Short mmCIF file of C-alpha atoms in Angstrom, two decimals:
data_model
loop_
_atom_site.label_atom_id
_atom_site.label_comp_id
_atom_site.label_asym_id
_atom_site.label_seq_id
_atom_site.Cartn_x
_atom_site.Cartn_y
_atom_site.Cartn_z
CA UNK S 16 50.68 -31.68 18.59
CA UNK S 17 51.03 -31.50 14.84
CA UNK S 18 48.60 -29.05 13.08
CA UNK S 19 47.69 -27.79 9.52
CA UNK S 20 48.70 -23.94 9.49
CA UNK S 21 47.33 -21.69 6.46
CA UNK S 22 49.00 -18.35 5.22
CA UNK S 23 47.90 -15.77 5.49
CA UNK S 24 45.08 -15.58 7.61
CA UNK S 25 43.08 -12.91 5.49
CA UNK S 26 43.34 -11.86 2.33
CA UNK S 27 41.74 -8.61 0.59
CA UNK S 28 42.35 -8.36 -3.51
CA UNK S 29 40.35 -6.93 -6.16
CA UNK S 30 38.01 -8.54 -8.23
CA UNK S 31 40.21 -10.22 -11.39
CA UNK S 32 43.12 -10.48 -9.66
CA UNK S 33 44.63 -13.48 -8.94
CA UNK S 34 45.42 -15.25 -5.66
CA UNK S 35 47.36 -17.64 -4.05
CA UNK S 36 46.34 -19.32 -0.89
CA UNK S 37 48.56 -21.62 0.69
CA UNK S 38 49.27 -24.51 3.45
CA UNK S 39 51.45 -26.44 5.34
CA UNK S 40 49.74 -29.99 5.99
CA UNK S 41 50.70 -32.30 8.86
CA UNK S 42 54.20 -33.48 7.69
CA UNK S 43 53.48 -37.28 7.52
CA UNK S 44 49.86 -36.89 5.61
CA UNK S 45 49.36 -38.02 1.96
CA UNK S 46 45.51 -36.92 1.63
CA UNK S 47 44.97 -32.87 0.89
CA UNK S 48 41.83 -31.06 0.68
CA UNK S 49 40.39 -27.46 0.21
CA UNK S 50 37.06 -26.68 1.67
CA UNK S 51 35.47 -22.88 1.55
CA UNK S 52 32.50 -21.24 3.93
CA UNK S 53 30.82 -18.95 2.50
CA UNK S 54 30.17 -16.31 5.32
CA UNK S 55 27.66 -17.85 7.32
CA UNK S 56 26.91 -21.02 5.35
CA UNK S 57 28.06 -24.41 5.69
CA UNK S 58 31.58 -25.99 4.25
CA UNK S 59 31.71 -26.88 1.17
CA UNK S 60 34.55 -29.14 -0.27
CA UNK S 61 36.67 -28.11 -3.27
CA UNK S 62 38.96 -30.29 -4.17
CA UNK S 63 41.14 -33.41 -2.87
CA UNK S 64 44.34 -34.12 -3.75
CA UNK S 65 46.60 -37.54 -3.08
CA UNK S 66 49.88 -38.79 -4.72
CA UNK S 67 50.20 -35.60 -6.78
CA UNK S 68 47.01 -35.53 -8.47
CA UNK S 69 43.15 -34.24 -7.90
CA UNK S 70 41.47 -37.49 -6.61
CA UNK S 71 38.43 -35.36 -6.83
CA UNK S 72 36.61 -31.89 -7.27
CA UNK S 73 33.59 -30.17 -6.91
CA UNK S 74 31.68 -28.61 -9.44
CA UNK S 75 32.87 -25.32 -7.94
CA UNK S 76 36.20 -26.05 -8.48
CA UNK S 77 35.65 -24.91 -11.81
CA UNK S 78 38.74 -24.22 -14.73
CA UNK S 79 39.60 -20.43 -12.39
CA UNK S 80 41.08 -22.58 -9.79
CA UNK S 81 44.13 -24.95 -9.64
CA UNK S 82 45.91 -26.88 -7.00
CA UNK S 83 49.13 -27.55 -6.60
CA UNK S 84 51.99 -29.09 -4.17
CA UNK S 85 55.42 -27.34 -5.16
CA UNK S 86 57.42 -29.03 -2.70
CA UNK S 87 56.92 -31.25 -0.33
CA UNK S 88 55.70 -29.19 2.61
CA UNK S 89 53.47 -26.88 1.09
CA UNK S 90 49.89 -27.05 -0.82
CA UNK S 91 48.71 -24.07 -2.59
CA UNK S 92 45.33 -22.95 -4.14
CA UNK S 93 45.13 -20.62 -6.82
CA UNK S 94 42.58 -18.55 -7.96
CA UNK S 95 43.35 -17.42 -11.81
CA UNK S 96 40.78 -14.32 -11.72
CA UNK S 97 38.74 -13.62 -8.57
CA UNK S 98 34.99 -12.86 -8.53
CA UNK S 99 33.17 -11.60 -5.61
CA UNK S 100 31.58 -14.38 -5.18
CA UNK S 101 34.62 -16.26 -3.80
CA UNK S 102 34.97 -14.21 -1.06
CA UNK S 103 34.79 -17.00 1.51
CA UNK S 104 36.87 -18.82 4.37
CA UNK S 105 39.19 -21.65 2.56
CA UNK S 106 39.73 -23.83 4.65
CA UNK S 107 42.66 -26.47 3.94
CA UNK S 108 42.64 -29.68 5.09
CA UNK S 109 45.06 -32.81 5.17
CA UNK S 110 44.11 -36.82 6.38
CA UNK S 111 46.06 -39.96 6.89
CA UNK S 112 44.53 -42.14 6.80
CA UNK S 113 42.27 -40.57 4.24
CA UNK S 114 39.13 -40.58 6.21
CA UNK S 115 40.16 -38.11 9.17
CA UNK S 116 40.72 -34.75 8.45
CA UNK S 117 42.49 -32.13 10.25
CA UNK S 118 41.71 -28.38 9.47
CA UNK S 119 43.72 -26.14 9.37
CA UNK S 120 42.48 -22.26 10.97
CA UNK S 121 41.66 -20.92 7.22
CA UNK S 122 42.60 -18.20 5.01
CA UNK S 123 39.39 -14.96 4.77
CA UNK S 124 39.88 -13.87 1.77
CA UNK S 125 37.62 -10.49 0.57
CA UNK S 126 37.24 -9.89 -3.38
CA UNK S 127 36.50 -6.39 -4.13
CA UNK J 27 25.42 -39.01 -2.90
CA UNK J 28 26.15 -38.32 0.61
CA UNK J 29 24.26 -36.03 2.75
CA UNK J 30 23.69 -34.53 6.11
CA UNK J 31 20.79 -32.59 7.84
CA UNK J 32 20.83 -30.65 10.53
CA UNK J 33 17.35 -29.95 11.57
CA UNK J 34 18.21 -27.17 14.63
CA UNK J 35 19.86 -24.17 13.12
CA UNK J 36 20.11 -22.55 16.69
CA UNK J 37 19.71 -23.93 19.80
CA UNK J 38 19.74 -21.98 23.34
CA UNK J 39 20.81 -23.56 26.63
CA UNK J 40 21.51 -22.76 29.69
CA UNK J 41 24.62 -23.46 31.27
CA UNK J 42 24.89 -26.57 33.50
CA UNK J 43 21.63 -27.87 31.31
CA UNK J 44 22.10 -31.08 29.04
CA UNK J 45 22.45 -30.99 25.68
CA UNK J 46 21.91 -32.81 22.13
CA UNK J 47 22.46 -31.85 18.57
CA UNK J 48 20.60 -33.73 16.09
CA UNK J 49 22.42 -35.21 13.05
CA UNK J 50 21.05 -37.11 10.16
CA UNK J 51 22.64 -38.24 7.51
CA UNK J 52 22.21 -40.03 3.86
CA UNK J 53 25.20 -42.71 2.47
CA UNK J 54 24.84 -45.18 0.74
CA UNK J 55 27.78 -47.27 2.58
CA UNK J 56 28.92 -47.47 5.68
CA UNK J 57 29.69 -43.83 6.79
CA UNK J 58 31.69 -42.38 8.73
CA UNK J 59 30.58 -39.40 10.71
CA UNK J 60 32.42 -36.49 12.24
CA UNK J 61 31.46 -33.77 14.39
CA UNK J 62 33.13 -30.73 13.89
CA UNK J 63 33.13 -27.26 16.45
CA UNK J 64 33.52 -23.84 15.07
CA UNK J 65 34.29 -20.57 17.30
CA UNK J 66 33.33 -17.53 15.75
CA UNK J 67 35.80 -16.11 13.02
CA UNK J 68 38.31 -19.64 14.18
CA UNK J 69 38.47 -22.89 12.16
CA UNK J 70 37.16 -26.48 12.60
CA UNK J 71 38.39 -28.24 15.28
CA UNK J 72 37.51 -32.47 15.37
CA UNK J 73 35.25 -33.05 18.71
CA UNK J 74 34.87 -36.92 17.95
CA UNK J 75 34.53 -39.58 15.01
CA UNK J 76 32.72 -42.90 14.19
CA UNK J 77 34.00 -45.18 11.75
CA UNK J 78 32.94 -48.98 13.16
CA UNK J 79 32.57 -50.79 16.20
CA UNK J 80 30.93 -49.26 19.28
CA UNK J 81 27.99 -46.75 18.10
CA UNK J 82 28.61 -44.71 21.87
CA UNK J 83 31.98 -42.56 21.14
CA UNK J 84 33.40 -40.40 23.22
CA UNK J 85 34.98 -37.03 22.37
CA UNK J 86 37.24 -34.11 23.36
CA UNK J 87 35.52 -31.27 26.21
CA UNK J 88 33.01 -34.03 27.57
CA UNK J 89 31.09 -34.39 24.55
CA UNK J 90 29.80 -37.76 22.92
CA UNK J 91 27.91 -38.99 20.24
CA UNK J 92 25.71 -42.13 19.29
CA UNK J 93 25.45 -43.50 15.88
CA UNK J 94 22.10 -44.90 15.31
CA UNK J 95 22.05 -46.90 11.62
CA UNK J 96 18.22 -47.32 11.85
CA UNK J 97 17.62 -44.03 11.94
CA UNK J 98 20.40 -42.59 10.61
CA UNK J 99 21.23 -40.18 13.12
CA UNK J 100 24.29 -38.88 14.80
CA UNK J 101 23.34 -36.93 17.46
CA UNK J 102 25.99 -34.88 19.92
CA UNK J 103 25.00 -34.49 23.45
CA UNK J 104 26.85 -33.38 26.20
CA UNK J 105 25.14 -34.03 30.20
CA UNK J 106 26.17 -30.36 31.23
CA UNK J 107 26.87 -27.49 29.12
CA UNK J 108 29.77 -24.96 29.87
CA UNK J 109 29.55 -20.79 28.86
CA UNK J 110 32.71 -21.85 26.68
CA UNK J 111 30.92 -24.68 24.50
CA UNK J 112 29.11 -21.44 22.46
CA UNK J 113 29.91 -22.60 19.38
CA UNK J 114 28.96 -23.29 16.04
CA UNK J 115 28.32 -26.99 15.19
CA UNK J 116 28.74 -29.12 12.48
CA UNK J 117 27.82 -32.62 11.78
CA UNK J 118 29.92 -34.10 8.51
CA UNK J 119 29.52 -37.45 6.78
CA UNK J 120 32.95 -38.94 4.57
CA UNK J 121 34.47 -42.51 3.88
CA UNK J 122 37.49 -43.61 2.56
CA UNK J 123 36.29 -43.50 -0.83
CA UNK J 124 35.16 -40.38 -2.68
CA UNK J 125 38.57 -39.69 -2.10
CA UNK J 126 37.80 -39.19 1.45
CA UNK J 127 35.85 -35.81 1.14
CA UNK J 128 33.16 -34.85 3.83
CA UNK J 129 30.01 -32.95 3.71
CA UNK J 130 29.22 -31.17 5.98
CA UNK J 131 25.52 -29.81 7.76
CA UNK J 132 24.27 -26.53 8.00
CA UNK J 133 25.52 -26.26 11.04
CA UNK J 134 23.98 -25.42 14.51
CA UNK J 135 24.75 -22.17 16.70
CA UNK J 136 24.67 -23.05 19.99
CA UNK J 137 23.85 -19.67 22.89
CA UNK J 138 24.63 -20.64 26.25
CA UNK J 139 22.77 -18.89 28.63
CA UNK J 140 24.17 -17.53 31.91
#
């Protein structure tokens, strides 16, 4: 069965640095998303992404991270400058049709 | 704006006992409502999905769920619990506007007791 994978599975970087987290969605999906869990709080969404644009973001997706699909197999989220308080699980997502999402297992990252 | 309440954060049963997970939820169309299982330190895997038609659905590892427009619920039960259902719940809300995003519930830990 097709699933979302997410490299890598944790992450540790120091505070300012910046960071690239990145997926491979199910091959035939056109519908991306980023969610993150804080540690021990609910998911959150970040961002969704169709037909190479953000469709829409949260207000913490804020002007420190970006989105992007290089190619077209993978879906990246960067983080310009890290703060601690983005130490979280990000979870990546993809859908088609748009309403069902599959998750893929999620990237921890730790800022330092 | 879409929203979803979870009024049990934990909930302890013990195995072979029955079990429900209340859900409610806040959209202003007509929703569509996920449940969602979390293992500790794992990611989200889909138990089961209502979009239209028959408010009973069935999901994966014996687990169902019954949408309920008048009261806005979407609550998970499941007749007999296993050890291996411990588990963090989560009860979501999306549509296929908004882009499609969900929101999710605070989630409820489920303890299964021997």
């Amino acid at each position: 069965e097709p699933e979302v994978t997410q490299t890598p599975s944790h992450q540790v970087t120091q505070m300012g640095q910046e960071v690239i987290l990145r997926c491979v969605p199910i091959s035939n999906h056109l519908y991306f998303y980023w969610y993150r869990q804080i540690l021990g709080q609910k998911v959150e969404f970040l961002v969704s992404f169709y037909n190479n644009e953000i469709s829409e973001k949260s207000e913490i997706f804020d002007d420190q991270f970006s989105v992007e699909r290089p190619d077209g197999s993978n879906f990246t989220l960067k983080i310009r400058s890290t703060k601690l308080e983005d130490s979280a699980m990000y979870f990546c997502a993809s859908g088609q049709p748009v309403e069902t999402q599959y998750f893929g297992p999620g990237t921890r990252l730790l800022v330092l | 704006a879409q929203s979803v309440t979870q009024p049990d954060i934990h909930i302890t049963v013990s195995e072979g006992a029955s079990l429900e997970l209340r859900c409610n939820y806040s959209y202003g169309a007509t929703p569509y409502l996920f449940w969602y299982v979390q293992s500790p330190g794992q990611g989200l895997q889909l138990l089961l999905k209502y979009f239209s038609g028959d408010t009973l659905v069935q999901g994966i590892k014996g687990f169902e769920a019954e949408f309920k427009r008048s009261q806005s619920s979407f609550n998970l039960r499941k007749p007999s619990v296993h050890w291996s259902d411990a588990a963090e719940y989560f009860c979501a809300v999306g549509s296929n506007t908004n882009a499609g995003k969900s929101t999710f519930g605070d989630g409820t830990t489920l303890t299964v007791k021997p």
